[in-house]
Amino acid sequence: MSAGTATGGKAHVLGPVEQIPPGEGRAFAVDGGQVAVFRLRDGSLRALPAVCPHKGGPLADGTIDLNVVVCPLHQHAFDLATGCSTTGAGNLRPYEVLLDGQQNLVLQMPV
Amino acid sequence: MTSLLETPRTQPSARGPRRRLVVIGNGMAGARAVEEILARGGAAQFTITMFGDEPYGNYNRIMLSHVLSGEESDADIFLNSLSWYRDNGITLHAGVRVDRIDRFTKHVFSSDGRVTPYDTLIIATGSRSHMPPMDGLYTPGGQVKQGVFGFRTIDDTRKMVAYAQHEHHRRAVVIGGGLLGLEAAYGLRSHGIDVDVVHSAGHLMSAQMGPDGGAVLRRSVEALGIGVLTGSRTTAVLGSDRATGVSLRDGTVIPCDMVVVAAGIRPNVDLAVLSGLPVERAIVVDDRLRVQDEDDIYAVGECVQHRGEVYGLVAPLWEQAVVLANQVTGTDTSALYLGSRTATKLKVAGVEVASMGLHGPELDTDEHIVFSEPSRGVFKSIVVRDNKMVGATLLGDSRKVAYLTRAYDHGLPLPEERIGLMFDLGTPDGDTGVADLSDDAQVCNCNGVSKKALVNAVQGGCTTVAGAMEATRAGKGCGSCKLLVRQVVEWAADGDVAEDPATAYYVPAIPLDKAELMAEIRKRGLRSVSAVFHALAPGGEDAKSKMGLASLLKMMLADQYIDERDARFINDRVHANIQRDGTFSVVPQMKGGVTSVQQLRRIADVAEKHNVPLIKLTGGQRIDLLGIRKEDLPQVWADLDMPSGYAYGKSFRTVKTCVGKDFCRYGTGDSTKLGIEIESRFQGIEAPAKLKLAVSGCPRNCAESLVKDVGVVAVEGGRWEIYVGGAAGAHIRKGDLLATVDDPEEVKVLTGRFMQYYRARANWLERTYAFVPRVGIEHLRDVIVNDSEGIAAQLDAAMQESVDSYEDPWEERTDPMTPGQFRTSLPLTVLPQVPVR
């Protein structure tokens, strides 16, 4: 689970965590933008902007491990926690995501 | 020899008193050894003192010939300036010679009267020009006569340049036609001096090549206006106070203004002899680079004799410095120097020369491949023993040098057609001379990586090919440039490439090659990708290893495989090929490229109903519907009601066929029927890389069978030829003939057996065009056709198991395997809105 409680910004409830199979990601439309939410195999959650800064690839379709997501188009990799590219593409700003009491995904948008 | 650097296991207390390390010699060996020691945390262990005979910092002696020819200034060749020593806390006594070592009280005595104690001593005194015995070399006072030069130090070089530029000095004689002598001659020639080279052996560069190569080199050297006399010994330098000529053994006199003696080098061992250390041809050291019978004295470089060998090249010196540093710092006390295989690659007098191992055949069974084209100055000679390359000489054309050096160093298997060793025959082994590429030449055409970018990465510290590829993304596209990338990296690192053990791994996260990995998976009964990571990956789950493992497990276990969808690449999760805009392409199965009215009508209807943006015929004789949104895939498949054509996976793709004998007036075999049967049998079989097949009904080869992973050609007499390892994509390669058989059923058996062998043995993403030449067609023929290893039945059974576990993946349309399997990931369309509670 993401550590700590959500602070500031606006919280969006994205629905049940079961929408995302373990080890995969799914895209969600939030506030007119798109967010890729990943459910790691250890159960923790990560969220990044859904669009690869390199050539616009859909990051929710990427392959992940506990540290990075690899974009399906040109295999650029991004650190899931920091959003930083490990392969020299642009960086992404990560979002905070956690579960509420009903096992719903809650995305914390920055202020 | 390649040494792997390990992270220091033990570090002596950094706070404790530091030991005293004294290094005698500030040349390339001494300075390199110190650099390696510093890289292993040596500054915390030692106070370092260095003695250098020459009053300078450390310079690149190899480049002296460039200084002589004026291509570089002497300032350009300094490796470490004096400030480097200061910055690293090294006390440098430059211009001070060490006269004696007291190895009992552990002190060195130097020419400035200083007595310096040591705990650990490194001797790196190098070598000096050899002055062969001849009359008139010295003045009566014992000085070398004016106008006579050695060619060893920066001072020698500066004096030669100054002397050569003197207007009255028109002619020079260089004694010695080896590497150094030719460099000296070339350098002097560029100052407009007339030069004759006098060489005692029968041909030039006799230490590096045989007589035939030497003859071609002679032509090239003479073409530069340099006179060459071989088989001639200089017996005297003429002139009373300064050199005015030389006389040869046969009485010939050559008048000249300067004499350069480049007749080899001799190790500087006087200090060692005087100090009672063991010296034979040079200072005798063991595999730890320790001077024999001494606990605290090491020696490195050209002054060293190791296992009877004395080296005069830079590469062995660097290998020695690594072992020495590991020993001295205690970083890896198991590090041993076991000798060097010396391969030289250089430009001598403007001529590319590469030499390694034997110059010619020595045993009756040695193969000797020679190509000679003296008018262009090209000569190539390769010696092969037991199918391994044991020697090569290349003159005037260095294009294959990187490949040959690797073949020599690592004992790589060689192409059956030996001429492929010398010339680029369109195989993936082919290489352009990387040295000749311009800096902005694009090496990786997918990711737009220039030679310069790769060179920068190497100079920035990427010492492995994989590291440089990761840093620049070169070779990370289609992968067809990987060999060239490797060559550029090796060239940029000047051969000092750390061998990356990970290149042998099947997937990056698990330190096992394919055979070892498969054995472990079997032994432990692992059935899923996550179980494999858990059991075998030191760093746990790894995104870049998932797809390869998923494919391997499916191949090994067929229906026993526990399929975890997150391990799949997106294409394999949704059974379609992702496009640049995030939409997908849909290619229904069309066996052998044969279709029907019903199929065409249905495809047309689907394209119309779904507003398919592009309908395209594929190279594999199928119809591609492009621009399908992920969420529409299940409906498109349902409307098509055709099986998947697998145009997206690392798997068996398609069988292209020609019309065959039913219609074609030339056809000799029923190619369409056989193509359809092959596709029906092997549809969807996963493999380390994609497999494209073809069947042609006659040798006109309309289905392009010769450039397919497996290509079948009908020939007159009801016979079928089977070619494997062909390609016409990122690489062009004509397939090798595996077998010619009478029966189409036999074609299917051998095709399946070959593909199973490939599936079991090939590296991840290694296409058959690389696999087949790597393994060798003869070996494949033995195993697959002649069953020399007795595994044919086993291969057939494994393939049958995979065939039996086939399911059309497009059936998942009615029953998605994971939640949201076909949910859009795109910002292009309206996404499922956030549910409101």
mmCIF file of C-alpha atoms in Angstrom, chain B residues 701-820:
data_model
loop_
_atom_site.group_PDB
_atom_site.id
_atom_site.type_symbol
_atom_site.label_atom_id
_atom_site.label_comp_id
_atom_site.label_asym_id
_atom_site.label_seq_id
_atom_site.Cartn_x
_atom_site.Cartn_y
_atom_site.Cartn_z
ATOM 1 C CA ASN B 701 11.116 -19.866 -55.651
ATOM 2 C CA CYS B 702 8.156 -17.527 -55.972
ATOM 3 C CA ALA B 703 7.425 -17.939 -52.260
ATOM 4 C CA GLU B 704 10.989 -16.824 -51.452
ATOM 5 C CA SER B 705 11.788 -20.025 -49.586
ATOM 6 C CA LEU B 706 15.521 -19.367 -49.548
ATOM 7 C CA VAL B 707 15.152 -16.392 -47.222
ATOM 8 C CA LYS B 708 12.789 -17.907 -44.648
ATOM 9 C CA ASP B 709 13.414 -19.374 -41.217
ATOM 10 C CA VAL B 710 12.305 -22.644 -42.755
ATOM 11 C CA GLY B 711 11.838 -22.698 -46.534
ATOM 12 C CA VAL B 712 10.796 -25.674 -48.625
ATOM 13 C CA VAL B 713 11.416 -25.955 -52.367
ATOM 14 C CA ALA B 714 9.963 -28.659 -54.616
ATOM 15 C CA VAL B 715 12.487 -29.926 -57.137
ATOM 16 C CA GLU B 716 11.995 -32.176 -60.138
ATOM 17 C CA GLY B 717 11.579 -35.844 -59.301
ATOM 18 C CA GLY B 718 9.056 -35.345 -56.505
ATOM 19 C CA ARG B 719 11.707 -34.260 -54.069
ATOM 20 C CA TRP B 720 11.683 -31.437 -51.544
ATOM 21 C CA GLU B 721 14.581 -29.328 -50.336
ATOM 22 C CA ILE B 722 14.417 -27.886 -46.827
ATOM 23 C CA TYR B 723 16.369 -24.693 -46.152
ATOM 24 C CA VAL B 724 16.820 -23.240 -42.668
ATOM 25 C CA GLY B 725 18.177 -19.978 -41.269
ATOM 26 C CA GLY B 726 17.253 -17.691 -44.149
ATOM 27 C CA ALA B 727 16.211 -14.075 -43.699
ATOM 28 C CA ALA B 728 15.229 -11.068 -45.758
ATOM 29 C CA GLY B 729 14.403 -8.506 -43.117
ATOM 30 C CA ALA B 730 16.831 -6.693 -40.870
ATOM 31 C CA HIS B 731 19.383 -9.095 -42.294
ATOM 32 C CA ILE B 732 19.657 -10.827 -45.620
ATOM 33 C CA ARG B 733 20.794 -14.412 -45.483
ATOM 34 C CA LYS B 734 20.267 -17.328 -47.781
ATOM 35 C CA GLY B 735 19.120 -20.354 -45.841
ATOM 36 C CA ASP B 736 21.335 -23.427 -45.531
ATOM 37 C CA LEU B 737 20.159 -26.688 -47.075
ATOM 38 C CA LEU B 738 19.208 -28.991 -44.217
ATOM 39 C CA ALA B 739 17.999 -31.954 -46.236
ATOM 40 C CA THR B 740 16.396 -33.082 -49.471
ATOM 41 C CA VAL B 741 13.587 -35.592 -48.958
ATOM 42 C CA ASP B 742 11.100 -37.534 -51.076
ATOM 43 C CA ASP B 743 7.996 -37.269 -49.005
ATOM 44 C CA PRO B 744 5.975 -34.221 -47.877
ATOM 45 C CA GLU B 745 5.351 -36.034 -44.596
ATOM 46 C CA GLU B 746 9.096 -36.145 -44.054
ATOM 47 C CA VAL B 747 9.215 -32.390 -44.703
ATOM 48 C CA LYS B 748 6.764 -31.880 -41.856
ATOM 49 C CA VAL B 749 8.701 -34.137 -39.511
ATOM 50 C CA LEU B 750 12.044 -32.426 -40.173
ATOM 51 C CA THR B 751 10.493 -28.951 -40.068
ATOM 52 C CA GLY B 752 8.981 -29.707 -36.682
ATOM 53 C CA ARG B 753 12.188 -31.273 -35.399
ATOM 54 C CA PHE B 754 14.278 -28.312 -36.518
ATOM 55 C CA MET B 755 11.877 -25.844 -34.947
ATOM 56 C CA GLN B 756 11.847 -27.798 -31.677
ATOM 57 C CA TYR B 757 15.641 -27.898 -31.597
ATOM 58 C CA TYR B 758 15.679 -24.178 -32.235
ATOM 59 C CA ARG B 759 13.097 -23.590 -29.506
ATOM 60 C CA ALA B 760 15.145 -25.614 -27.045
ATOM 61 C CA ARG B 761 18.573 -24.186 -27.890
ATOM 62 C CA ALA B 762 18.278 -20.672 -29.281
ATOM 63 C CA ASN B 763 18.789 -17.604 -27.132
ATOM 64 C CA TRP B 764 15.853 -15.344 -26.437
ATOM 65 C CA LEU B 765 15.138 -13.206 -29.537
ATOM 66 C CA GLU B 766 17.823 -15.007 -31.546
ATOM 67 C CA ARG B 767 16.380 -15.489 -35.021
ATOM 68 C CA THR B 768 17.258 -18.613 -36.979
ATOM 69 C CA TYR B 769 19.519 -16.555 -39.240
ATOM 70 C CA ALA B 770 21.818 -16.109 -36.258
ATOM 71 C CA PHE B 771 21.145 -19.454 -34.604
ATOM 72 C CA VAL B 772 21.858 -21.612 -37.657
ATOM 73 C CA PRO B 773 25.305 -20.168 -38.401
ATOM 74 C CA ARG B 774 26.131 -20.148 -34.700
ATOM 75 C CA VAL B 775 25.362 -23.831 -34.280
ATOM 76 C CA GLY B 776 26.488 -24.779 -37.780
ATOM 77 C CA ILE B 777 24.432 -26.442 -40.502
ATOM 78 C CA GLU B 778 26.510 -29.619 -40.363
ATOM 79 C CA HIS B 779 25.746 -30.036 -36.696
ATOM 80 C CA LEU B 780 22.072 -29.356 -37.328
ATOM 81 C CA ARG B 781 22.048 -31.900 -40.131
ATOM 82 C CA ASP B 782 23.695 -34.464 -37.862
ATOM 83 C CA VAL B 783 21.253 -33.941 -35.047
ATOM 84 C CA ILE B 784 18.057 -33.406 -36.998
ATOM 85 C CA VAL B 785 18.458 -35.590 -40.063
ATOM 86 C CA ASN B 786 20.938 -38.241 -38.906
ATOM 87 C CA ASP B 787 19.887 -38.232 -35.236
ATOM 88 C CA SER B 788 23.519 -38.341 -34.135
ATOM 89 C CA GLU B 789 22.610 -37.409 -30.572
ATOM 90 C CA GLY B 790 19.679 -39.809 -30.360
ATOM 91 C CA ILE B 791 17.286 -37.017 -29.437
ATOM 92 C CA ALA B 792 15.086 -36.989 -32.552
ATOM 93 C CA ALA B 793 12.249 -38.916 -30.934
ATOM 94 C CA GLN B 794 12.419 -36.655 -27.895
ATOM 95 C CA LEU B 795 12.271 -33.514 -30.067
ATOM 96 C CA ASP B 796 9.355 -34.902 -32.054
ATOM 97 C CA ALA B 797 7.472 -35.764 -28.861
ATOM 98 C CA ALA B 798 8.033 -32.317 -27.355
ATOM 99 C CA MET B 799 6.799 -30.672 -30.542
ATOM 100 C CA GLN B 800 3.768 -32.949 -30.599
ATOM 101 C CA GLU B 801 2.935 -31.901 -27.044
ATOM 102 C CA SER B 802 3.039 -28.245 -28.062
ATOM 103 C CA VAL B 803 0.937 -28.968 -31.149
ATOM 104 C CA ASP B 804 -1.645 -30.742 -29.009
ATOM 105 C CA SER B 805 -1.932 -27.864 -26.567
ATOM 106 C CA TYR B 806 -2.865 -25.376 -29.296
ATOM 107 C CA GLU B 807 -5.925 -23.257 -28.612
ATOM 108 C CA ASP B 808 -7.044 -20.352 -30.726
ATOM 109 C CA PRO B 809 -6.361 -17.341 -28.491
ATOM 110 C CA TRP B 810 -9.148 -15.363 -30.148
ATOM 111 C CA GLU B 811 -11.625 -17.660 -28.387
ATOM 112 C CA GLU B 812 -10.884 -15.548 -25.315
ATOM 113 C CA ARG B 813 -13.238 -12.950 -26.781
ATOM 114 C CA THR B 814 -16.208 -14.446 -24.997
ATOM 115 C CA ASP B 815 -14.426 -15.089 -21.733
ATOM 116 C CA PRO B 816 -11.676 -12.581 -20.927
ATOM 117 C CA MET B 817 -8.815 -14.065 -18.944
ATOM 118 C CA THR B 818 -8.293 -11.008 -16.723
ATOM 119 C CA PRO B 819 -10.483 -8.137 -15.604
ATOM 120 C CA GLY B 820 -10.367 -5.369 -18.175
#
